[in-house]
């Protein structure tokens, strides 16, 4: 959930969140699960696993998940990106010893990550309401389809699990390691949430901007970014000089104002 908090500006609080009551309860559940289960396991993992091993595990899962991006790049009519990801996948699977090493990066072959939610967006499917999915995190009515489609049709790990039956469920072990490794990589991002007066709004708005950046290849149109800044309410249309770099500062100022108002009201 906190990947979206790293490396992007944050939009001011949105006003178009009709499912906010449910979303906040779901967010509270996810954070409780993270606090009591996921984070402690990730901390333990980083303490007992040497850094080179962590890097190799991360390389493996980044590479083994590339067929998801390859399939979606084809669905998006982006054959060049699909070819690039295919070349990267084959090089790392062979020269990189099943993906545990990453020679493709040293060869300056970029990674073109995408998913089915972005595929739907690029074919004009509207995003729908924001949705905080229990166990899975931020999404919306459009992007939530990436979980069943990518997870079942395009993910090699899912295919492996469906076709290997062991008595004690050992075939789920790769997915467990994948989620532990993902959470371990986000430990340094925990401080982002601690500085937010309203962590739910912070996560929601950061996620939405992160998705826009992916849909528009890191360069969303000014009018789209302006709508994001305004929370989708269409106000302040005279603000044509919108600067995305100011979003984080504005979010922090808003949070401070809310904190002061709440203190004064008490």
Short mmCIF file of N, CA and C in Angstrom, two decimals, residues 49-118:
data_model
loop_
_atom_site.label_atom_id
_atom_site.label_comp_id
_atom_site.label_asym_id
_atom_site.label_seq_id
_atom_site.Cartn_x
_atom_site.Cartn_y
_atom_site.Cartn_z
N UNK A 49 17.96 -12.13 6.79
CA UNK A 49 18.31 -12.37 5.39
C UNK A 49 19.37 -11.37 4.94
N UNK A 50 20.51 -11.83 4.48
CA UNK A 50 21.57 -10.93 4.00
C UNK A 50 21.08 -10.07 2.83
N UNK A 51 21.61 -8.88 2.72
CA UNK A 51 21.20 -7.95 1.67
C UNK A 51 21.33 -8.55 0.27
N UNK A 52 22.46 -9.23 -0.06
CA UNK A 52 22.56 -9.81 -1.41
C UNK A 52 21.44 -10.81 -1.70
N UNK A 53 21.02 -11.56 -0.67
CA UNK A 53 19.94 -12.52 -0.87
C UNK A 53 18.62 -11.77 -1.10
N UNK A 54 18.38 -10.70 -0.34
CA UNK A 54 17.18 -9.91 -0.54
C UNK A 54 17.13 -9.34 -1.96
N UNK A 55 18.27 -8.86 -2.43
CA UNK A 55 18.33 -8.31 -3.79
C UNK A 55 18.02 -9.38 -4.83
N UNK A 56 18.57 -10.58 -4.64
CA UNK A 56 18.33 -11.67 -5.58
C UNK A 56 16.86 -12.08 -5.59
N UNK A 57 16.25 -12.15 -4.39
CA UNK A 57 14.83 -12.50 -4.30
C UNK A 57 13.98 -11.44 -5.00
N UNK A 58 14.31 -10.18 -4.77
CA UNK A 58 13.58 -9.09 -5.42
C UNK A 58 13.72 -9.16 -6.93
N UNK A 59 14.94 -9.44 -7.41
CA UNK A 59 15.17 -9.58 -8.85
C UNK A 59 14.32 -10.70 -9.44
N UNK A 60 14.27 -11.83 -8.72
CA UNK A 60 13.52 -12.98 -9.22
C UNK A 60 12.05 -12.64 -9.41
N UNK A 61 11.44 -12.02 -8.39
CA UNK A 61 10.01 -11.75 -8.48
C UNK A 61 9.70 -10.64 -9.49
N UNK A 62 10.59 -9.66 -9.60
CA UNK A 62 10.39 -8.63 -10.62
C UNK A 62 10.39 -9.25 -12.00
N UNK A 63 11.28 -10.20 -12.21
CA UNK A 63 11.38 -10.82 -13.53
C UNK A 63 10.25 -11.82 -13.79
N UNK A 64 9.91 -12.62 -12.79
CA UNK A 64 8.90 -13.66 -13.01
C UNK A 64 7.51 -13.06 -13.21
N UNK A 65 7.32 -11.81 -12.79
CA UNK A 65 6.03 -11.13 -12.98
C UNK A 65 5.95 -10.40 -14.32
N UNK A 66 7.03 -10.37 -15.07
CA UNK A 66 7.03 -9.62 -16.33
C UNK A 66 6.01 -10.11 -17.36
N UNK A 67 5.65 -11.40 -17.42
CA UNK A 67 4.60 -11.80 -18.36
C UNK A 67 3.29 -11.03 -18.18
N UNK A 68 3.03 -10.54 -16.98
CA UNK A 68 1.83 -9.71 -16.76
C UNK A 68 1.93 -8.44 -17.61
N UNK A 69 3.10 -7.80 -17.56
CA UNK A 69 3.29 -6.57 -18.34
C UNK A 69 3.34 -6.87 -19.84
N UNK A 70 3.96 -7.96 -20.21
CA UNK A 70 4.03 -8.33 -21.63
C UNK A 70 2.64 -8.50 -22.21
N UNK A 71 1.79 -9.24 -21.51
CA UNK A 71 0.42 -9.47 -21.99
C UNK A 71 -0.36 -8.17 -22.08
N UNK A 72 -0.23 -7.32 -21.07
CA UNK A 72 -1.00 -6.07 -21.08
C UNK A 72 -0.46 -5.07 -22.09
N UNK A 73 0.83 -5.07 -22.34
CA UNK A 73 1.36 -4.20 -23.39
C UNK A 73 0.81 -4.62 -24.75
N UNK A 74 0.63 -5.91 -24.96
CA UNK A 74 0.01 -6.37 -26.21
C UNK A 74 -1.45 -5.95 -26.27
N UNK A 75 -2.18 -6.07 -25.15
CA UNK A 75 -3.58 -5.65 -25.12
C UNK A 75 -3.72 -4.15 -25.32
N UNK A 76 -2.70 -3.39 -24.96
CA UNK A 76 -2.72 -1.93 -25.14
C UNK A 76 -2.22 -1.51 -26.51
N UNK A 77 -1.94 -2.48 -27.38
CA UNK A 77 -1.42 -2.21 -28.72
C UNK A 77 -0.08 -1.48 -28.64
N UNK A 78 0.77 -1.97 -27.75
CA UNK A 78 2.13 -1.43 -27.60
C UNK A 78 3.13 -2.56 -27.82
N UNK A 79 3.26 -3.01 -29.05
CA UNK A 79 4.13 -4.16 -29.32
C UNK A 79 5.59 -3.89 -28.98
N UNK A 80 6.06 -2.66 -29.17
CA UNK A 80 7.47 -2.38 -28.88
C UNK A 80 7.78 -2.56 -27.40
N UNK A 81 6.85 -2.11 -26.53
CA UNK A 81 7.05 -2.30 -25.10
C UNK A 81 6.99 -3.78 -24.73
N UNK A 82 6.09 -4.52 -25.39
CA UNK A 82 6.00 -5.96 -25.13
C UNK A 82 7.28 -6.67 -25.54
N UNK A 83 7.86 -6.26 -26.66
CA UNK A 83 9.12 -6.85 -27.13
C UNK A 83 10.25 -6.53 -26.16
N UNK A 84 10.28 -5.28 -25.67
CA UNK A 84 11.31 -4.89 -24.71
C UNK A 84 11.24 -5.73 -23.45
N UNK A 85 10.01 -5.88 -22.90
CA UNK A 85 9.85 -6.68 -21.69
C UNK A 85 10.16 -8.16 -21.95
N UNK A 86 9.82 -8.65 -23.13
CA UNK A 86 10.13 -10.04 -23.46
C UNK A 86 11.64 -10.26 -23.52
N UNK A 87 12.34 -9.33 -24.14
CA UNK A 87 13.80 -9.43 -24.19
C UNK A 87 14.42 -9.39 -22.81
N UNK A 88 13.91 -8.49 -21.98
CA UNK A 88 14.41 -8.40 -20.61
C UNK A 88 14.14 -9.70 -19.85
N UNK A 89 12.94 -10.25 -20.01
CA UNK A 89 12.57 -11.48 -19.32
C UNK A 89 13.47 -12.64 -19.74
N UNK A 90 13.72 -12.80 -21.03
CA UNK A 90 14.52 -13.91 -21.52
C UNK A 90 15.98 -13.78 -21.10
N UNK A 91 16.51 -12.59 -21.14
CA UNK A 91 17.90 -12.38 -20.73
C UNK A 91 18.09 -12.70 -19.25
N UNK A 92 17.20 -12.21 -18.42
CA UNK A 92 17.34 -12.46 -16.99
C UNK A 92 17.06 -13.91 -16.63
N UNK A 93 16.17 -14.57 -17.37
CA UNK A 93 15.89 -15.97 -17.09
C UNK A 93 17.05 -16.88 -17.48
N UNK A 94 17.86 -16.45 -18.44
CA UNK A 94 18.97 -17.28 -18.91
C UNK A 94 20.30 -16.79 -18.33
N UNK A 95 20.77 -15.67 -18.81
CA UNK A 95 22.04 -15.12 -18.31
C UNK A 95 21.95 -14.78 -16.83
N UNK A 96 20.77 -14.35 -16.41
CA UNK A 96 20.57 -13.95 -15.01
C UNK A 96 20.21 -15.09 -14.08
N UNK A 97 20.36 -16.33 -14.53
CA UNK A 97 20.13 -17.52 -13.70
C UNK A 97 18.72 -17.49 -13.09
N UNK A 98 17.72 -17.72 -13.92
CA UNK A 98 16.32 -17.78 -13.50
C UNK A 98 15.81 -16.47 -12.90
N UNK A 99 16.52 -15.38 -13.21
CA UNK A 99 16.05 -14.07 -12.76
C UNK A 99 16.61 -13.61 -11.42
N UNK A 100 17.46 -14.41 -10.80
CA UNK A 100 18.03 -14.01 -9.52
C UNK A 100 19.07 -12.91 -9.68
N UNK A 101 19.57 -12.74 -10.89
CA UNK A 101 20.46 -11.63 -11.22
C UNK A 101 19.81 -10.79 -12.31
N UNK A 102 20.29 -9.58 -12.49
CA UNK A 102 19.61 -8.64 -13.38
C UNK A 102 20.56 -8.05 -14.42
N UNK A 103 21.08 -8.88 -15.31
CA UNK A 103 21.97 -8.36 -16.35
C UNK A 103 21.26 -7.43 -17.33
N UNK A 104 19.93 -7.56 -17.46
CA UNK A 104 19.19 -6.71 -18.40
C UNK A 104 19.31 -5.24 -18.03
N UNK A 105 19.30 -4.94 -16.73
CA UNK A 105 19.46 -3.55 -16.30
C UNK A 105 20.84 -3.03 -16.65
N UNK A 106 21.87 -3.86 -16.45
CA UNK A 106 23.22 -3.45 -16.81
C UNK A 106 23.36 -3.25 -18.31
N UNK A 107 22.52 -3.93 -19.07
CA UNK A 107 22.51 -3.75 -20.53
C UNK A 107 21.60 -2.60 -20.94
N UNK A 108 21.07 -1.87 -19.95
CA UNK A 108 20.22 -0.68 -20.16
C UNK A 108 18.94 -1.02 -20.92
N UNK A 109 18.39 -2.19 -20.61
CA UNK A 109 17.08 -2.56 -21.16
C UNK A 109 16.03 -2.14 -20.15
N UNK A 110 15.18 -1.17 -20.47
CA UNK A 110 14.21 -0.66 -19.48
C UNK A 110 13.11 -1.67 -19.20
N UNK A 111 12.44 -1.50 -18.08
CA UNK A 111 11.30 -2.33 -17.76
C UNK A 111 10.02 -1.54 -18.02
N UNK A 112 9.08 -2.13 -18.72
CA UNK A 112 7.84 -1.46 -19.11
C UNK A 112 6.67 -2.07 -18.33
N UNK A 113 6.65 -1.84 -17.03
CA UNK A 113 5.62 -2.44 -16.18
C UNK A 113 4.25 -1.82 -16.44
N UNK A 114 3.26 -2.66 -16.50
CA UNK A 114 1.88 -2.20 -16.64
C UNK A 114 0.96 -3.30 -16.11
N UNK A 115 -0.35 -3.06 -16.13
CA UNK A 115 -1.29 -4.05 -15.61
C UNK A 115 -2.63 -3.88 -16.31
N UNK A 116 -3.59 -4.74 -15.95
CA UNK A 116 -4.88 -4.74 -16.64
C UNK A 116 -5.70 -3.49 -16.33
N UNK A 117 -5.52 -2.91 -15.14
CA UNK A 117 -6.21 -1.66 -14.83
C UNK A 117 -5.79 -0.55 -15.78
N UNK A 118 -4.49 -0.47 -16.07
CA UNK A 118 -4.00 0.53 -17.02
C UNK A 118 -4.47 0.21 -18.43
#
